[in-house]
Structure formats: C-alpha cells, structure tokens
Short mmCIF file of N, CA and C in Angstrom, two decimals:
data_model
loop_
_atom_site.label_atom_id
_atom_site.label_comp_id
_atom_site.label_asym_id
_atom_site.label_seq_id
_atom_site.Cartn_x
_atom_site.Cartn_y
_atom_site.Cartn_z
N MET A 1 -24.43 -16.97 14.26
CA MET A 1 -25.39 -15.95 14.63
C MET A 1 -24.71 -14.60 14.48
N ASN A 2 -25.38 -13.69 13.78
CA ASN A 2 -24.85 -12.35 13.56
C ASN A 2 -25.16 -11.44 14.73
N ARG A 3 -24.39 -10.39 14.85
CA ARG A 3 -24.63 -9.40 15.90
C ARG A 3 -26.05 -8.85 15.78
N GLY A 4 -26.77 -8.82 16.90
CA GLY A 4 -28.12 -8.29 16.91
C GLY A 4 -29.21 -9.33 16.71
N GLU A 5 -28.84 -10.55 16.29
CA GLU A 5 -29.84 -11.60 16.14
C GLU A 5 -30.16 -12.21 17.49
N VAL A 6 -31.36 -12.73 17.59
CA VAL A 6 -31.77 -13.38 18.83
C VAL A 6 -32.10 -14.82 18.54
N PRO A 7 -31.85 -15.71 19.50
CA PRO A 7 -32.15 -17.11 19.27
C PRO A 7 -33.65 -17.39 19.29
N GLY A 8 -34.07 -18.29 18.41
CA GLY A 8 -35.44 -18.79 18.44
C GLY A 8 -36.48 -17.84 17.88
N PRO A 9 -37.38 -18.39 17.07
CA PRO A 9 -38.48 -17.58 16.54
C PRO A 9 -39.55 -17.39 17.60
N GLY A 10 -40.27 -16.30 17.53
CA GLY A 10 -41.39 -16.08 18.43
C GLY A 10 -41.00 -15.57 19.81
N GLY A 11 -39.71 -15.50 20.09
CA GLY A 11 -39.27 -15.06 21.41
C GLY A 11 -39.61 -13.60 21.68
N ALA A 12 -39.59 -12.79 20.64
CA ALA A 12 -39.85 -11.36 20.82
C ALA A 12 -41.26 -11.12 21.33
N ALA A 13 -42.23 -11.80 20.73
CA ALA A 13 -43.62 -11.57 21.16
C ALA A 13 -43.83 -12.01 22.59
N THR A 14 -43.24 -13.14 22.96
CA THR A 14 -43.41 -13.65 24.31
C THR A 14 -42.85 -12.69 25.34
N VAL A 15 -41.62 -12.24 25.11
CA VAL A 15 -40.99 -11.34 26.08
C VAL A 15 -41.70 -10.00 26.12
N LEU A 16 -42.07 -9.46 24.96
CA LEU A 16 -42.75 -8.17 24.96
C LEU A 16 -44.10 -8.29 25.65
N ASN A 17 -44.83 -9.38 25.42
CA ASN A 17 -46.11 -9.56 26.09
C ASN A 17 -45.93 -9.65 27.59
N ARG A 18 -44.93 -10.38 28.05
CA ARG A 18 -44.67 -10.48 29.48
C ARG A 18 -44.29 -9.12 30.05
N HIS A 19 -43.45 -8.40 29.31
CA HIS A 19 -43.01 -7.09 29.79
C HIS A 19 -44.18 -6.12 29.82
N SER A 20 -45.01 -6.16 28.78
CA SER A 20 -46.15 -5.25 28.71
C SER A 20 -47.15 -5.51 29.82
N ALA A 21 -47.16 -6.74 30.34
CA ALA A 21 -48.07 -7.06 31.44
C ALA A 21 -47.63 -6.37 32.72
N GLY A 22 -46.42 -5.76 32.72
CA GLY A 22 -45.99 -4.97 33.85
C GLY A 22 -45.09 -5.70 34.83
N ARG A 23 -44.85 -6.99 34.58
CA ARG A 23 -44.02 -7.74 35.51
C ARG A 23 -42.86 -8.41 34.83
N GLY A 24 -42.71 -8.29 33.53
CA GLY A 24 -41.62 -8.95 32.83
C GLY A 24 -41.72 -10.45 32.94
N GLY A 25 -42.91 -11.00 33.21
CA GLY A 25 -43.09 -12.43 33.30
C GLY A 25 -42.68 -13.01 34.63
N GLU A 26 -42.43 -12.17 35.61
CA GLU A 26 -41.99 -12.65 36.91
C GLU A 26 -42.84 -12.02 38.00
N ASN A 27 -42.91 -12.69 39.16
CA ASN A 27 -43.56 -12.01 40.29
C ASN A 27 -42.51 -11.16 40.98
N GLY A 28 -42.90 -10.38 41.97
CA GLY A 28 -41.99 -9.44 42.61
C GLY A 28 -40.77 -10.10 43.22
N ALA A 29 -40.95 -11.24 43.90
CA ALA A 29 -39.83 -11.92 44.54
C ALA A 29 -38.84 -12.44 43.50
N GLU A 30 -39.36 -12.98 42.38
CA GLU A 30 -38.47 -13.48 41.34
C GLU A 30 -37.71 -12.33 40.70
N ALA A 31 -38.39 -11.20 40.47
CA ALA A 31 -37.73 -10.04 39.87
C ALA A 31 -36.63 -9.53 40.77
N ALA A 32 -36.90 -9.48 42.08
CA ALA A 32 -35.87 -9.03 43.02
C ALA A 32 -34.70 -9.99 43.02
N GLY A 33 -34.97 -11.28 42.93
CA GLY A 33 -33.91 -12.28 42.87
C GLY A 33 -33.08 -12.15 41.61
N ALA A 34 -33.75 -11.92 40.49
CA ALA A 34 -33.03 -11.76 39.23
C ALA A 34 -32.16 -10.51 39.28
N GLN A 35 -32.71 -9.44 39.87
CA GLN A 35 -31.95 -8.20 39.98
C GLN A 35 -30.72 -8.41 40.85
N ALA A 36 -30.88 -9.07 41.98
CA ALA A 36 -29.76 -9.30 42.89
C ALA A 36 -28.71 -10.19 42.23
N ARG A 37 -29.16 -11.24 41.53
CA ARG A 37 -28.21 -12.17 40.90
C ARG A 37 -27.40 -11.48 39.82
N GLN A 38 -28.02 -10.62 39.06
CA GLN A 38 -27.34 -10.04 37.91
C GLN A 38 -26.81 -8.64 38.18
N GLY A 39 -27.19 -8.04 39.29
CA GLY A 39 -26.71 -6.71 39.61
C GLY A 39 -27.26 -5.61 38.72
N LEU A 40 -28.40 -5.86 38.08
CA LEU A 40 -28.99 -4.87 37.19
C LEU A 40 -30.03 -4.04 37.93
N SER A 41 -30.11 -2.77 37.56
CA SER A 41 -31.15 -1.91 38.13
C SER A 41 -32.50 -2.31 37.55
N ALA A 42 -33.57 -1.78 38.12
CA ALA A 42 -34.91 -2.09 37.62
C ALA A 42 -35.04 -1.68 36.15
N ARG A 43 -34.53 -0.52 35.79
CA ARG A 43 -34.62 -0.06 34.40
C ARG A 43 -33.78 -0.94 33.48
N GLU A 44 -32.59 -1.34 33.96
CA GLU A 44 -31.75 -2.23 33.16
C GLU A 44 -32.42 -3.58 32.95
N LEU A 45 -33.16 -4.05 33.95
CA LEU A 45 -33.93 -5.29 33.78
C LEU A 45 -34.99 -5.13 32.70
N GLU A 46 -35.66 -3.97 32.68
CA GLU A 46 -36.66 -3.71 31.64
C GLU A 46 -36.00 -3.71 30.26
N VAL A 47 -34.89 -3.00 30.15
CA VAL A 47 -34.19 -2.90 28.88
C VAL A 47 -33.69 -4.28 28.44
N MET A 48 -33.11 -5.04 29.36
CA MET A 48 -32.60 -6.36 29.01
C MET A 48 -33.73 -7.29 28.58
N SER A 49 -34.87 -7.19 29.22
CA SER A 49 -36.02 -8.00 28.84
C SER A 49 -36.42 -7.70 27.39
N LEU A 50 -36.41 -6.44 27.02
CA LEU A 50 -36.76 -6.06 25.65
C LEU A 50 -35.66 -6.44 24.67
N ILE A 51 -34.40 -6.36 25.09
CA ILE A 51 -33.30 -6.82 24.24
C ILE A 51 -33.48 -8.31 23.94
N ALA A 52 -33.78 -9.08 24.98
CA ALA A 52 -33.98 -10.51 24.82
C ALA A 52 -35.17 -10.81 23.92
N GLY A 53 -36.10 -9.86 23.83
CA GLY A 53 -37.24 -10.01 22.95
C GLY A 53 -36.93 -9.66 21.50
N GLY A 54 -35.71 -9.28 21.23
CA GLY A 54 -35.30 -9.01 19.86
C GLY A 54 -35.54 -7.58 19.39
N HIS A 55 -35.76 -6.67 20.31
CA HIS A 55 -36.05 -5.29 19.95
C HIS A 55 -34.78 -4.48 19.76
N THR A 56 -34.84 -3.53 18.85
CA THR A 56 -33.72 -2.64 18.60
C THR A 56 -33.69 -1.55 19.67
N ASN A 57 -32.58 -0.84 19.74
CA ASN A 57 -32.47 0.27 20.69
C ASN A 57 -33.56 1.31 20.42
N GLY A 58 -33.83 1.59 19.16
CA GLY A 58 -34.86 2.55 18.81
C GLY A 58 -36.25 2.12 19.27
N GLU A 59 -36.56 0.84 19.09
CA GLU A 59 -37.85 0.32 19.54
C GLU A 59 -37.96 0.38 21.06
N ILE A 60 -36.87 0.03 21.74
CA ILE A 60 -36.87 0.07 23.20
C ILE A 60 -37.06 1.50 23.67
N ALA A 61 -36.36 2.44 23.04
CA ALA A 61 -36.48 3.85 23.42
C ALA A 61 -37.93 4.32 23.28
N ALA A 62 -38.56 3.98 22.17
CA ALA A 62 -39.95 4.40 21.95
C ALA A 62 -40.88 3.76 22.97
N HIS A 63 -40.68 2.48 23.26
CA HIS A 63 -41.54 1.76 24.19
C HIS A 63 -41.43 2.32 25.62
N LEU A 64 -40.21 2.68 26.02
CA LEU A 64 -39.97 3.15 27.38
C LEU A 64 -39.96 4.68 27.48
N PHE A 65 -40.25 5.37 26.38
CA PHE A 65 -40.27 6.83 26.35
C PHE A 65 -38.91 7.41 26.79
N LEU A 66 -37.85 6.88 26.21
CA LEU A 66 -36.49 7.33 26.48
C LEU A 66 -35.83 7.78 25.19
N ALA A 67 -34.76 8.56 25.31
CA ALA A 67 -33.94 8.87 24.15
C ALA A 67 -33.14 7.62 23.78
N GLU A 68 -32.88 7.44 22.50
CA GLU A 68 -32.12 6.27 22.07
C GLU A 68 -30.72 6.26 22.69
N LYS A 69 -30.14 7.42 22.90
CA LYS A 69 -28.82 7.52 23.55
C LYS A 69 -28.90 6.98 24.98
N THR A 70 -30.00 7.23 25.68
CA THR A 70 -30.17 6.70 27.03
C THR A 70 -30.22 5.17 27.00
N VAL A 71 -30.93 4.63 26.02
CA VAL A 71 -31.00 3.17 25.88
C VAL A 71 -29.60 2.62 25.60
N LYS A 72 -28.85 3.29 24.73
CA LYS A 72 -27.48 2.84 24.43
C LYS A 72 -26.63 2.82 25.71
N ASN A 73 -26.81 3.83 26.55
CA ASN A 73 -26.08 3.85 27.83
C ASN A 73 -26.49 2.69 28.72
N HIS A 74 -27.79 2.40 28.78
CA HIS A 74 -28.26 1.25 29.56
C HIS A 74 -27.65 -0.04 29.01
N VAL A 75 -27.67 -0.19 27.70
CA VAL A 75 -27.14 -1.40 27.07
C VAL A 75 -25.66 -1.56 27.40
N ARG A 76 -24.91 -0.46 27.32
CA ARG A 76 -23.47 -0.51 27.65
C ARG A 76 -23.25 -0.97 29.09
N ARG A 77 -24.04 -0.42 30.02
CA ARG A 77 -23.91 -0.83 31.42
C ARG A 77 -24.33 -2.28 31.64
N ILE A 78 -25.36 -2.71 30.94
CA ILE A 78 -25.81 -4.11 31.04
C ILE A 78 -24.70 -5.04 30.58
N TYR A 79 -24.10 -4.75 29.43
CA TYR A 79 -23.00 -5.57 28.92
C TYR A 79 -21.87 -5.64 29.95
N SER A 80 -21.55 -4.50 30.54
CA SER A 80 -20.48 -4.45 31.52
C SER A 80 -20.82 -5.31 32.74
N LYS A 81 -22.03 -5.16 33.26
CA LYS A 81 -22.43 -5.91 34.45
C LYS A 81 -22.52 -7.41 34.19
N LEU A 82 -22.94 -7.78 32.97
CA LEU A 82 -23.06 -9.20 32.64
C LEU A 82 -21.74 -9.80 32.16
N GLY A 83 -20.76 -8.94 31.87
CA GLY A 83 -19.46 -9.42 31.41
C GLY A 83 -19.50 -9.94 29.98
N VAL A 84 -20.30 -9.29 29.13
CA VAL A 84 -20.43 -9.70 27.74
C VAL A 84 -20.11 -8.51 26.84
N ASP A 85 -19.97 -8.80 25.53
CA ASP A 85 -19.65 -7.69 24.62
C ASP A 85 -20.53 -7.66 23.38
N SER A 86 -21.63 -8.41 23.41
CA SER A 86 -22.53 -8.39 22.26
C SER A 86 -23.95 -8.70 22.69
N ARG A 87 -24.91 -8.36 21.83
CA ARG A 87 -26.32 -8.62 22.11
C ARG A 87 -26.59 -10.11 22.25
N PRO A 88 -26.13 -10.94 21.30
CA PRO A 88 -26.39 -12.38 21.44
C PRO A 88 -25.81 -12.96 22.74
N ALA A 89 -24.62 -12.50 23.14
CA ALA A 89 -24.02 -12.98 24.38
C ALA A 89 -24.83 -12.53 25.58
N ALA A 90 -25.33 -11.30 25.55
CA ALA A 90 -26.16 -10.81 26.65
C ALA A 90 -27.46 -11.61 26.74
N ILE A 91 -28.06 -11.90 25.60
CA ILE A 91 -29.30 -12.68 25.58
C ILE A 91 -29.06 -14.08 26.11
N ALA A 92 -27.98 -14.71 25.66
CA ALA A 92 -27.65 -16.06 26.13
C ALA A 92 -27.45 -16.07 27.64
N HIS A 93 -26.74 -15.08 28.16
CA HIS A 93 -26.50 -14.97 29.60
C HIS A 93 -27.82 -14.76 30.33
N TRP A 94 -28.66 -13.88 29.82
CA TRP A 94 -29.96 -13.56 30.40
C TRP A 94 -30.83 -14.82 30.48
N LEU A 95 -30.91 -15.55 29.38
CA LEU A 95 -31.75 -16.75 29.35
C LEU A 95 -31.21 -17.84 30.27
N ALA A 96 -29.90 -17.96 30.35
CA ALA A 96 -29.29 -18.98 31.19
C ALA A 96 -29.46 -18.68 32.68
N SER A 97 -29.60 -17.40 33.02
CA SER A 97 -29.66 -17.03 34.44
C SER A 97 -31.09 -16.82 34.94
N ARG A 98 -32.07 -17.09 34.11
CA ARG A 98 -33.46 -16.94 34.52
C ARG A 98 -33.80 -17.96 35.59
N ALA A 99 -35.00 -17.86 36.15
CA ALA A 99 -35.45 -18.79 37.19
C ALA A 99 -35.32 -20.22 36.68
N PRO A 100 -34.99 -21.16 37.56
CA PRO A 100 -34.84 -22.54 37.14
C PRO A 100 -36.13 -23.07 36.53
N THR A 101 -35.96 -24.00 35.61
CA THR A 101 -37.14 -24.58 34.98
C THR A 101 -37.93 -25.38 35.98
N ARG A 102 -39.21 -25.42 35.79
CA ARG A 102 -40.08 -26.14 36.71
C ARG A 102 -40.15 -27.60 36.27
N ARG A 103 -40.13 -28.48 37.24
CA ARG A 103 -40.25 -29.90 36.95
C ARG A 103 -41.67 -30.34 37.23
N LEU A 104 -42.11 -31.29 36.42
CA LEU A 104 -43.43 -31.84 36.64
C LEU A 104 -43.41 -32.70 37.89
N MET A 105 -44.52 -32.70 38.59
CA MET A 105 -44.62 -33.53 39.78
C MET A 105 -44.67 -34.99 39.37
N GLU A 106 -44.18 -35.86 40.22
CA GLU A 106 -44.21 -37.29 39.92
C GLU A 106 -45.64 -37.72 39.65
N GLY A 107 -45.81 -38.45 38.56
CA GLY A 107 -47.14 -38.92 38.20
C GLY A 107 -47.93 -37.93 37.37
N ALA A 108 -47.36 -36.80 37.06
CA ALA A 108 -48.10 -35.78 36.31
C ALA A 108 -48.36 -36.20 34.87
N ASP A 109 -47.61 -37.20 34.38
CA ASP A 109 -47.79 -37.64 33.01
C ASP A 109 -48.93 -38.64 32.86
N ARG A 110 -49.66 -38.91 33.90
CA ARG A 110 -50.75 -39.88 33.87
C ARG A 110 -52.08 -39.27 33.43
N GLY A 111 -52.09 -38.02 33.13
CA GLY A 111 -53.33 -37.38 32.72
C GLY A 111 -53.93 -36.56 33.84
N PRO A 112 -55.10 -35.98 33.58
CA PRO A 112 -55.70 -35.12 34.60
C PRO A 112 -56.12 -35.90 35.83
N ARG A 113 -56.01 -35.26 36.97
CA ARG A 113 -56.39 -35.88 38.23
C ARG A 113 -57.91 -35.75 38.40
N PRO A 114 -58.55 -36.74 38.99
CA PRO A 114 -59.99 -36.62 39.21
C PRO A 114 -60.27 -35.55 40.24
N ARG A 115 -61.39 -34.86 40.09
CA ARG A 115 -61.78 -33.83 41.03
C ARG A 115 -62.61 -34.47 42.14
N TYR A 116 -62.30 -34.09 43.34
CA TYR A 116 -63.04 -34.61 44.49
C TYR A 116 -63.91 -33.50 45.05
N PRO A 117 -65.12 -33.86 45.49
CA PRO A 117 -66.01 -32.82 46.04
C PRO A 117 -65.52 -32.23 47.34
#
C-alpha cells in the first residue's frame, strides 16, 4: 500500500456520508468514547473521519472551510496522538479502535421473527 492510499473500495463514500450526516456515524456517547480513547479533539475527529474516507488535505480543507495548512497541522497532531507516521497507519489505527462490532443475537439466523399483535 502506497502512502495516501486507503484500504477497501467504497470506504470514502460511506465515511463522507456518515460525516455529512453530522454525527460521523456515531451517536453522542460513542463519539465521546472515541474521543476519550484516542485523545483527539472534536475537530481532529472530523478530520480523521475524512482522512479515513480517503480524502486529501485539500478536499478536507474545502469541506470544513479551513486553510489547507490548518488541515496539515491537524493531521500532524493526529499522527502524533495516534503514534503513527503515515496516512495508511492512521487509518488502520482508526478502524481498529472504532466501536466493537455488533454480534447477532442467538437465533437471528433463523429468519424474520413473527409479529405479535
């Protein structure tokens, strides 16, 4: 994987859509938990979400109405806080530290449950 590449196709649209919805795909409690776990500010969480979506610094700057130099500063601080030195490493760390995956309830593979009045 080259510097600046992101894993998986279609990831950019998913993350950008979640971010554009105003919550980054998380509810308030999950966002606060992610912030506390990673030590990122609210703005750094926004920037990291867009980085994980495969966006360039210029695209992020335009989306957040920031100067590209400001985005570069955010990216530098994010790398420092996450203990990484590249975009792919930051994305891998970000994806690995997200909320735990949800497990299906026992018996959920049996099909839809009947509705009771």
